[in-house]
PDB file of N, CA and C in Angstrom:
ATOM      1  N   MET A   1       7.210 -32.689 -24.469  1.00 52.00           N
ATOM      2  CA  MET A   1       6.202 -33.712 -24.613  1.00 52.00           C
ATOM      3  C   MET A   1       6.528 -34.615 -25.804  1.00 52.00           C
ATOM      4  N   PHE A   2       6.969 -34.023 -26.921  1.00 53.00           N
ATOM      5  CA  PHE A   2       7.264 -34.826 -28.100  1.00 53.00           C
ATOM      6  C   PHE A   2       8.529 -35.651 -27.904  1.00 53.00           C
ATOM      7  N   ASP A   3       9.445 -35.185 -27.069  1.00 63.00           N
ATOM      8  CA  ASP A   3      10.649 -35.961 -26.786  1.00 63.00           C
ATOM      9  C   ASP A   3      10.301 -37.256 -26.063  1.00 63.00           C
ATOM     10  N   ILE A   4       9.354 -37.169 -25.153  1.00 63.00           N
ATOM     11  CA  ILE A   4       8.927 -38.357 -24.414  1.00 63.00           C
ATOM     12  C   ILE A   4       8.296 -39.370 -25.363  1.00 63.00           C
ATOM     13  N   ALA A   5       7.494 -38.885 -26.315  1.00 63.00           N
ATOM     14  CA  ALA A   5       6.858 -39.790 -27.273  1.00 63.00           C
ATOM     15  C   ALA A   5       7.895 -40.486 -28.144  1.00 63.00           C
ATOM     16  N   ALA A   6       8.914 -39.754 -28.568  1.00 66.00           N
ATOM     17  CA  ALA A   6       9.958 -40.359 -29.398  1.00 66.00           C
ATOM     18  C   ALA A   6      10.758 -41.388 -28.605  1.00 66.00           C
ATOM     19  N   ASP A   7      11.058 -41.082 -27.337  1.00 66.00           N
ATOM     20  CA  ASP A   7      11.780 -42.039 -26.504  1.00 66.00           C
ATOM     21  C   ASP A   7      10.955 -43.299 -26.271  1.00 66.00           C
ATOM     22  N   THR A   8       9.666 -43.110 -26.013  1.00 63.00           N
ATOM     23  CA  THR A   8       8.789 -44.260 -25.787  1.00 63.00           C
ATOM     24  C   THR A   8       8.699 -45.126 -27.040  1.00 63.00           C
ATOM     25  N   ALA A   9       8.593 -44.499 -28.196  1.00 63.00           N
ATOM     26  CA  ALA A   9       8.507 -45.256 -29.448  1.00 63.00           C
ATOM     27  C   ALA A   9       9.782 -46.054 -29.696  1.00 63.00           C
ATOM     28  N   SER A  10      10.929 -45.454 -29.399  1.00 66.00           N
ATOM     29  CA  SER A  10      12.176 -46.191 -29.619  1.00 66.00           C
ATOM     30  C   SER A  10      12.307 -47.369 -28.660  1.00 66.00           C
ATOM     31  N   ILE A  11      11.833 -47.205 -27.428  1.00 62.00           N
ATOM     32  CA  ILE A  11      11.869 -48.314 -26.468  1.00 62.00           C
ATOM     33  C   ILE A  11      10.964 -49.447 -26.918  1.00 62.00           C
ATOM     34  N   VAL A  12       9.785 -49.108 -27.405  1.00 58.00           N
ATOM     35  CA  VAL A  12       8.851 -50.136 -27.867  1.00 58.00           C
ATOM     36  C   VAL A  12       9.428 -50.869 -29.067  1.00 58.00           C
ATOM     37  N   LEU A  13      10.056 -50.139 -29.974  1.00 60.00           N
ATOM     38  CA  LEU A  13      10.645 -50.784 -31.144  1.00 60.00           C
ATOM     39  C   LEU A  13      11.765 -51.733 -30.757  1.00 60.00           C
ATOM     40  N   GLN A  14      12.551 -51.364 -29.761  1.00 60.00           N
ATOM     41  CA  GLN A  14      13.660 -52.205 -29.351  1.00 60.00           C
ATOM     42  C   GLN A  14      13.179 -53.452 -28.622  1.00 60.00           C
ATOM     43  N   GLN A  15      12.141 -53.326 -27.821  1.00 56.00           N
ATOM     44  CA  GLN A  15      11.729 -54.448 -26.991  1.00 56.00           C
ATOM     45  C   GLN A  15      10.821 -55.424 -27.717  1.00 56.00           C
ATOM     46  N   GLU A  16       9.915 -54.935 -28.509  1.00 54.00           N
ATOM     47  CA  GLU A  16       8.910 -55.826 -29.063  1.00 54.00           C
ATOM     48  C   GLU A  16       9.080 -56.092 -30.548  1.00 54.00           C
ATOM     49  N   GLY A  17       9.867 -55.322 -31.215  1.00 53.00           N
ATOM     50  CA  GLY A  17      10.050 -55.521 -32.642  1.00 53.00           C
ATOM     51  C   GLY A  17       8.916 -54.910 -33.438  1.00 53.00           C
ATOM     52  N   ILE A  18       9.115 -54.844 -34.712  1.00 53.00           N
ATOM     53  CA  ILE A  18       8.153 -54.177 -35.583  1.00 53.00           C
ATOM     54  C   ILE A  18       6.883 -55.007 -35.778  1.00 53.00           C
ATOM     55  N   GLN A  19       6.957 -56.317 -35.614  1.00 54.00           N
ATOM     56  CA  GLN A  19       5.804 -57.176 -35.863  1.00 54.00           C
ATOM     57  C   GLN A  19       4.691 -56.958 -34.839  1.00 54.00           C
ATOM     58  N   LYS A  20       5.026 -56.616 -33.624  1.00 59.00           N
ATOM     59  CA  LYS A  20       4.021 -56.494 -32.578  1.00 59.00           C
ATOM     60  C   LYS A  20       3.484 -55.084 -32.436  1.00 59.00           C
ATOM     61  N   LEU A  21       3.845 -54.202 -33.346  1.00 58.00           N
ATOM     62  CA  LEU A  21       3.392 -52.822 -33.247  1.00 58.00           C
ATOM     63  C   LEU A  21       2.053 -52.579 -33.936  1.00 58.00           C
ATOM     64  N   MET A  22       1.486 -53.579 -34.527  1.00 65.00           N
ATOM     65  CA  MET A  22       0.206 -53.409 -35.188  1.00 65.00           C
ATOM     66  C   MET A  22      -0.870 -53.104 -34.148  1.00 65.00           C
ATOM     67  N   LEU A  23      -1.642 -52.061 -34.398  1.00 68.00           N
ATOM     68  CA  LEU A  23      -2.718 -51.689 -33.482  1.00 68.00           C
ATOM     69  C   LEU A  23      -3.973 -52.474 -33.804  1.00 68.00           C
ATOM     70  N   ASN A  24      -4.665 -52.870 -32.768  1.00 72.00           N
ATOM     71  CA  ASN A  24      -5.979 -53.453 -32.984  1.00 72.00           C
ATOM     72  C   ASN A  24      -7.000 -52.320 -33.046  1.00 72.00           C
ATOM     73  N   ASN A  25      -8.242 -52.644 -33.224  1.00 72.00           N
ATOM     74  CA  ASN A  25      -9.277 -51.615 -33.367  1.00 72.00           C
ATOM     75  C   ASN A  25      -9.431 -50.770 -32.109  1.00 72.00           C
ATOM     76  N   SER A  26      -9.301 -51.382 -30.953  1.00 75.00           N
ATOM     77  CA  SER A  26      -9.461 -50.629 -29.705  1.00 75.00           C
ATOM     78  C   SER A  26      -8.325 -49.628 -29.517  1.00 75.00           C
ATOM     79  N   GLY A  27      -7.125 -50.017 -29.852  1.00 76.00           N
ATOM     80  CA  GLY A  27      -5.986 -49.120 -29.728  1.00 76.00           C
ATOM     81  C   GLY A  27      -6.080 -47.947 -30.689  1.00 76.00           C
ATOM     82  N   ALA A  28      -6.523 -48.216 -31.896  1.00 74.00           N
ATOM     83  CA  ALA A  28      -6.680 -47.139 -32.877  1.00 74.00           C
ATOM     84  C   ALA A  28      -7.770 -46.159 -32.447  1.00 74.00           C
ATOM     85  N   ALA A  29      -8.854 -46.687 -31.879  1.00 77.00           N
ATOM     86  CA  ALA A  29      -9.927 -45.814 -31.399  1.00 77.00           C
ATOM     87  C   ALA A  29      -9.452 -44.973 -30.226  1.00 77.00           C
ATOM     88  N   ALA A  30      -8.652 -45.554 -29.353  1.00 79.00           N
ATOM     89  CA  ALA A  30      -8.141 -44.800 -28.206  1.00 79.00           C
ATOM     90  C   ALA A  30      -7.222 -43.674 -28.656  1.00 79.00           C
ATOM     91  N   ILE A  31      -6.381 -43.943 -29.645  1.00 80.00           N
ATOM     92  CA  ILE A  31      -5.508 -42.895 -30.173  1.00 80.00           C
ATOM     93  C   ILE A  31      -6.330 -41.801 -30.850  1.00 80.00           C
ATOM     94  N   ALA A  32      -7.360 -42.179 -31.581  1.00 76.00           N
ATOM     95  CA  ALA A  32      -8.198 -41.185 -32.258  1.00 76.00           C
ATOM     96  C   ALA A  32      -8.890 -40.270 -31.261  1.00 76.00           C
ATOM     97  N   VAL A  33      -9.445 -40.845 -30.223  1.00 84.00           N
ATOM     98  CA  VAL A  33     -10.141 -40.030 -29.225  1.00 84.00           C
ATOM     99  C   VAL A  33      -9.155 -39.170 -28.446  1.00 84.00           C
ATOM    100  N   GLY A  34      -8.009 -39.716 -28.115  1.00 85.00           N
ATOM    101  CA  GLY A  34      -7.009 -38.944 -27.378  1.00 85.00           C
ATOM    102  C   GLY A  34      -6.497 -37.754 -28.171  1.00 85.00           C
ATOM    103  N   LEU A  35      -6.191 -37.973 -29.447  1.00 83.00           N
ATOM    104  CA  LEU A  35      -5.714 -36.872 -30.280  1.00 83.00           C
ATOM    105  C   LEU A  35      -6.811 -35.843 -30.532  1.00 83.00           C
ATOM    106  N   ALA A  36      -8.046 -36.305 -30.667  1.00 83.00           N
ATOM    107  CA  ALA A  36      -9.155 -35.367 -30.844  1.00 83.00           C
ATOM    108  C   ALA A  36      -9.372 -34.528 -29.598  1.00 83.00           C
ATOM    109  N   ALA A  37      -9.207 -35.128 -28.433  1.00 87.00           N
ATOM    110  CA  ALA A  37      -9.365 -34.372 -27.190  1.00 87.00           C
ATOM    111  C   ALA A  37      -8.271 -33.325 -27.037  1.00 87.00           C
ATOM    112  N   ILE A  38      -7.054 -33.675 -27.424  1.00 88.00           N
ATOM    113  CA  ILE A  38      -5.961 -32.704 -27.373  1.00 88.00           C
ATOM    114  C   ILE A  38      -6.227 -31.559 -28.346  1.00 88.00           C
ATOM    115  N   GLY A  39      -6.687 -31.873 -29.535  1.00 85.00           N
ATOM    116  CA  GLY A  39      -7.002 -30.838 -30.519  1.00 85.00           C
ATOM    117  C   GLY A  39      -8.139 -29.937 -30.074  1.00 85.00           C
ATOM    118  N   THR A  40      -9.142 -30.530 -29.448  1.00 89.00           N
ATOM    119  CA  THR A  40     -10.262 -29.745 -28.949  1.00 89.00           C
ATOM    120  C   THR A  40      -9.824 -28.792 -27.848  1.00 89.00           C
ATOM    121  N   GLY A  41      -9.026 -29.285 -26.932  1.00 88.00           N
ATOM    122  CA  GLY A  41      -8.537 -28.418 -25.859  1.00 88.00           C
ATOM    123  C   GLY A  41      -7.663 -27.298 -26.373  1.00 88.00           C
ATOM    124  N   TYR A  42      -6.839 -27.610 -27.364  1.00 88.00           N
ATOM    125  CA  TYR A  42      -5.969 -26.593 -27.946  1.00 88.00           C
ATOM    126  C   TYR A  42      -6.788 -25.513 -28.652  1.00 88.00           C
ATOM    127  N   ALA A  43      -7.821 -25.924 -29.378  1.00 87.00           N
ATOM    128  CA  ALA A  43      -8.656 -24.965 -30.090  1.00 87.00           C
ATOM    129  C   ALA A  43      -9.478 -24.115 -29.131  1.00 87.00           C
ATOM    130  N   GLN A  44     -10.035 -24.737 -28.106  1.00 89.00           N
ATOM    131  CA  GLN A  44     -10.884 -24.000 -27.182  1.00 89.00           C
ATOM    132  C   GLN A  44     -10.099 -23.054 -26.290  1.00 89.00           C
ATOM    133  N   ARG A  45      -8.821 -23.293 -26.129  1.00 90.00           N
ATOM    134  CA  ARG A  45      -7.996 -22.406 -25.326  1.00 90.00           C
ATOM    135  C   ARG A  45      -8.015 -20.994 -25.911  1.00 90.00           C
ATOM    136  N   GLY A  46      -7.756 -20.893 -27.187  1.00 91.00           N
ATOM    137  CA  GLY A  46      -7.723 -19.577 -27.821  1.00 91.00           C
ATOM    138  C   GLY A  46      -9.105 -19.003 -28.071  1.00 91.00           C
ATOM    139  N   ILE A  47     -10.028 -19.861 -28.489  1.00 92.00           N
ATOM    140  CA  ILE A  47     -11.368 -19.396 -28.812  1.00 92.00           C
ATOM    141  C   ILE A  47     -12.088 -18.915 -27.567  1.00 92.00           C
ATOM    142  N   GLY A  48     -11.949 -19.640 -26.472  1.00 91.00           N
ATOM    143  CA  GLY A  48     -12.637 -19.260 -25.245  1.00 91.00           C
ATOM    144  C   GLY A  48     -12.161 -17.929 -24.698  1.00 91.00           C
ATOM    145  N   SER A  49     -10.862 -17.719 -24.701  1.00 91.00           N
ATOM    146  CA  SER A  49     -10.355 -16.447 -24.182  1.00 91.00           C
ATOM    147  C   SER A  49     -10.744 -15.284 -25.088  1.00 91.00           C
ATOM    148  N   ALA A  50     -10.742 -15.506 -26.400  1.00 92.00           N
ATOM    149  CA  ALA A  50     -11.164 -14.449 -27.317  1.00 92.00           C
ATOM    150  C   ALA A  50     -12.655 -14.157 -27.172  1.00 92.00           C
ATOM    151  N   ALA A  51     -13.454 -15.199 -26.959  1.00 92.00           N
ATOM    152  CA  ALA A  51     -14.899 -15.000 -26.800  1.00 92.00           C
ATOM    153  C   ALA A  51     -15.208 -14.228 -25.524  1.00 92.00           C
ATOM    154  N   VAL A  52     -14.511 -14.535 -24.444  1.00 92.00           N
ATOM    155  CA  VAL A  52     -14.737 -13.803 -23.191  1.00 92.00           C
ATOM    156  C   VAL A  52     -14.339 -12.346 -23.351  1.00 92.00           C
ATOM    157  N   GLY A  53     -13.233 -12.099 -24.040  1.00 93.00           N
ATOM    158  CA  GLY A  53     -12.819 -10.723 -24.285  1.00 93.00           C
ATOM    159  C   GLY A  53     -13.808  -9.964 -25.150  1.00 93.00           C
ATOM    160  N   ALA A  54     -14.348 -10.638 -26.161  1.00 93.00           N
ATOM    161  CA  ALA A  54     -15.322  -9.982 -27.043  1.00 93.00           C
ATOM    162  C   ALA A  54     -16.614  -9.675 -26.305  1.00 93.00           C
ATOM    163  N   VAL A  55     -17.045 -10.577 -25.442  1.00 93.00           N
ATOM    164  CA  VAL A  55     -18.267 -10.349 -24.675  1.00 93.00           C
ATOM    165  C   VAL A  55     -18.058  -9.239 -23.650  1.00 93.00           C
ATOM    166  N   ALA A  56     -16.852  -9.141 -23.108  1.00 94.00           N
ATOM    167  CA  ALA A  56     -16.565  -8.055 -22.165  1.00 94.00           C
ATOM    168  C   ALA A  56     -16.633  -6.693 -22.853  1.00 94.00           C
ATOM    169  N   GLU A  57     -16.262  -6.646 -24.117  1.00 94.00           N
ATOM    170  CA  GLU A  57     -16.327  -5.387 -24.852  1.00 94.00           C
ATOM    171  C   GLU A  57     -17.747  -5.037 -25.282  1.00 94.00           C
ATOM    172  N   ASP A  58     -18.478  -6.035 -25.756  1.00 91.00           N
ATOM    173  CA  ASP A  58     -19.821  -5.788 -26.279  1.00 91.00           C
ATOM    174  C   ASP A  58     -20.695  -7.008 -26.003  1.00 91.00           C
ATOM    175  N   ASP A  59     -21.832  -6.784 -25.369  1.00 90.00           N
ATOM    176  CA  ASP A  59     -22.726  -7.898 -25.010  1.00 90.00           C
ATOM    177  C   ASP A  59     -23.355  -8.581 -26.222  1.00 90.00           C
ATOM    178  N   ASP A  60     -23.356  -7.919 -27.363  1.00 93.00           N
ATOM    179  CA  ASP A  60     -23.945  -8.529 -28.556  1.00 93.00           C
ATOM    180  C   ASP A  60     -23.099  -9.685 -29.096  1.00 93.00           C
ATOM    181  N   ASN A  61     -21.892  -9.838 -28.621  1.00 92.00           N
ATOM    182  CA  ASN A  61     -21.010 -10.914 -29.089  1.00 92.00           C
ATOM    183  C   ASN A  61     -21.181 -12.212 -28.305  1.00 92.00           C
ATOM    184  N   LEU A  62     -22.179 -12.294 -27.438  1.00 93.00           N
ATOM    185  CA  LEU A  62     -22.358 -13.492 -26.615  1.00 93.00           C
ATOM    186  C   LEU A  62     -22.716 -14.717 -27.453  1.00 93.00           C
ATOM    187  N   VAL A  63     -23.697 -14.585 -28.328  1.00 94.00           N
ATOM    188  CA  VAL A  63     -24.146 -15.742 -29.117  1.00 94.00           C
ATOM    189  C   VAL A  63     -23.057 -16.222 -30.081  1.00 94.00           C
ATOM    190  N   PRO A  64     -22.409 -15.336 -30.863  1.00 92.00           N
ATOM    191  CA  PRO A  64     -21.310 -15.844 -31.708  1.00 92.00           C
ATOM    192  C   PRO A  64     -20.165 -16.427 -30.886  1.00 92.00           C
ATOM    193  N   GLY A  65     -19.902 -15.861 -29.727  1.00 91.00           N
ATOM    194  CA  GLY A  65     -18.845 -16.399 -28.873  1.00 91.00           C
ATOM    195  C   GLY A  65     -19.166 -17.803 -28.400  1.00 91.00           C
ATOM    196  N   LEU A  66     -20.421 -18.036 -28.034  1.00 91.00           N
ATOM    197  CA  LEU A  66     -20.821 -19.383 -27.615  1.00 91.00           C
ATOM    198  C   LEU A  66     -20.765 -20.369 -28.774  1.00 91.00           C
ATOM    199  N   ILE A  67     -21.165 -19.923 -29.943  1.00 92.00           N
ATOM    200  CA  ILE A  67     -21.141 -20.815 -31.103  1.00 92.00           C
ATOM    201  C   ILE A  67     -19.709 -21.194 -31.454  1.00 92.00           C
ATOM    202  N   PHE A  68     -18.822 -20.201 -31.495  1.00 91.00           N
ATOM    203  CA  PHE A  68     -17.430 -20.490 -31.844  1.00 91.00           C
ATOM    204  C   PHE A  68     -16.742 -21.326 -30.771  1.00 91.00           C
ATOM    205  N   THR A  69     -17.163 -21.177 -29.529  1.00 90.00           N
ATOM    206  CA  THR A  69     -16.581 -21.989 -28.467  1.00 90.00           C
ATOM    207  C   THR A  69     -17.066 -23.436 -28.559  1.00 90.00           C
ATOM    208  N   ALA A  70     -18.286 -23.628 -29.024  1.00 90.00           N
ATOM    209  CA  ALA A  70     -18.848 -24.982 -29.105  1.00 90.00           C
ATOM    210  C   ALA A  70     -18.424 -25.726 -30.367  1.00 90.00           C
ATOM    211  N   LEU A  71     -17.932 -25.032 -31.375  1.00 89.00           N
ATOM    212  CA  LEU A  71     -17.549 -25.707 -32.625  1.00 89.00           C
ATOM    213  C   LEU A  71     -16.485 -26.788 -32.440  1.00 89.00           C
ATOM    214  N   PRO A  72     -15.427 -26.569 -31.668  1.00 87.00           N
ATOM    215  CA  PRO A  72     -14.435 -27.646 -31.519  1.00 87.00           C
ATOM    216  C   PRO A  72     -14.975 -28.874 -30.785  1.00 87.00           C
ATOM    217  N   GLU A  73     -16.052 -28.715 -30.058  1.00 88.00           N
ATOM    218  CA  GLU A  73     -16.644 -29.865 -29.364  1.00 88.00           C
ATOM    219  C   GLU A  73     -17.111 -30.929 -30.346  1.00 88.00           C
ATOM    220  N   THR A  74     -17.472 -30.510 -31.559  1.00 85.00           N
ATOM    221  CA  THR A  74     -17.918 -31.493 -32.541  1.00 85.00           C
ATOM    222  C   THR A  74     -16.791 -32.449 -32.909  1.00 85.00           C
ATOM    223  N   LEU A  75     -15.562 -31.989 -32.823  1.00 82.00           N
ATOM    224  CA  LEU A  75     -14.417 -32.857 -33.118  1.00 82.00           C
ATOM    225  C   LEU A  75     -14.347 -34.031 -32.150  1.00 82.00           C
ATOM    226  N   ILE A  76     -14.508 -33.765 -30.868  1.00 85.00           N
ATOM    227  CA  ILE A  76     -14.445 -34.845 -29.882  1.00 85.00           C
ATOM    228  C   ILE A  76     -15.692 -35.724 -29.952  1.00 85.00           C
ATOM    229  N   ILE A  77     -16.822 -35.146 -30.324  1.00 86.00           N
ATOM    230  CA  ILE A  77     -18.036 -35.959 -30.470  1.00 86.00           C
ATOM    231  C   ILE A  77     -17.861 -36.948 -31.623  1.00 86.00           C
ATOM    232  N   ILE A  78     -17.298 -36.489 -32.724  1.00 82.00           N
ATOM    233  CA  ILE A  78     -17.052 -37.382 -33.858  1.00 82.00           C
ATOM    234  C   ILE A  78     -16.041 -38.455 -33.480  1.00 82.00           C
ATOM    235  N   ALA A  79     -15.037 -38.089 -32.691  1.00 80.00           N
ATOM    236  CA  ALA A  79     -14.057 -39.077 -32.251  1.00 80.00           C
ATOM    237  C   ALA A  79     -14.695 -40.113 -31.341  1.00 80.00           C
ATOM    238  N   LEU A  80     -15.608 -39.698 -30.489  1.00 82.00           N
ATOM    239  CA  LEU A  80     -16.290 -40.664 -29.621  1.00 82.00           C
ATOM    240  C   LEU A  80     -17.195 -41.593 -30.420  1.00 82.00           C
ATOM    241  N   VAL A  81     -17.746 -41.104 -31.506  1.00 83.00           N
ATOM    242  CA  VAL A  81     -18.579 -41.962 -32.370  1.00 83.00           C
ATOM    243  C   VAL A  81     -17.733 -43.090 -32.962  1.00 83.00           C
ATOM    244  N   THR A  82     -16.454 -42.817 -33.216  1.00 75.00           N
ATOM    245  CA  THR A  82     -15.601 -43.854 -33.788  1.00 75.00           C
ATOM    246  C   THR A  82     -15.436 -45.048 -32.842  1.00 75.00           C
ATOM    247  N   ILE A  83     -15.541 -44.795 -31.543  1.00 80.00           N
ATOM    248  CA  ILE A  83     -15.458 -45.909 -30.598  1.00 80.00           C
ATOM    249  C   ILE A  83     -16.603 -46.888 -30.834  1.00 80.00           C
ATOM    250  N   PHE A  84     -17.778 -46.359 -31.053  1.00 81.00           N
ATOM    251  CA  PHE A  84     -18.934 -47.227 -31.224  1.00 81.00           C
ATOM    252  C   PHE A  84     -18.964 -47.860 -32.606  1.00 81.00           C
ATOM    253  N   VAL A  85     -18.321 -47.253 -33.561  1.00 76.00           N
ATOM    254  CA  VAL A  85     -18.238 -47.837 -34.903  1.00 76.00           C
ATOM    255  C   VAL A  85     -17.272 -49.018 -34.875  1.00 76.00           C
ATOM    256  N   VAL A  86     -16.190 -48.855 -34.105  1.00 65.00           N
ATOM    257  CA  VAL A  86     -15.189 -49.924 -34.003  1.00 65.00           C
ATOM    258  C   VAL A  86     -15.783 -51.004 -33.180  1.00 65.00           C
TER     259      VAL A  86
END
């Protein structure tokens, strides 16, 4: 995945030059939300599986499991707020 990003960046640099690489507010907001969504998915992958395993072992772990699973969601909510600020 990172190889594709590096190749794309080099193509953009060759075709448009460094002057046209400045992001406007909409582009910066899109990158912020996209990276936040990737981070949220990455965090919830591990947290969700651990929470399900903990609940399978003991039913008392349901509430902490739900809380820990919902914590990364705040990251994407904050990223979505940036769209409206921009």
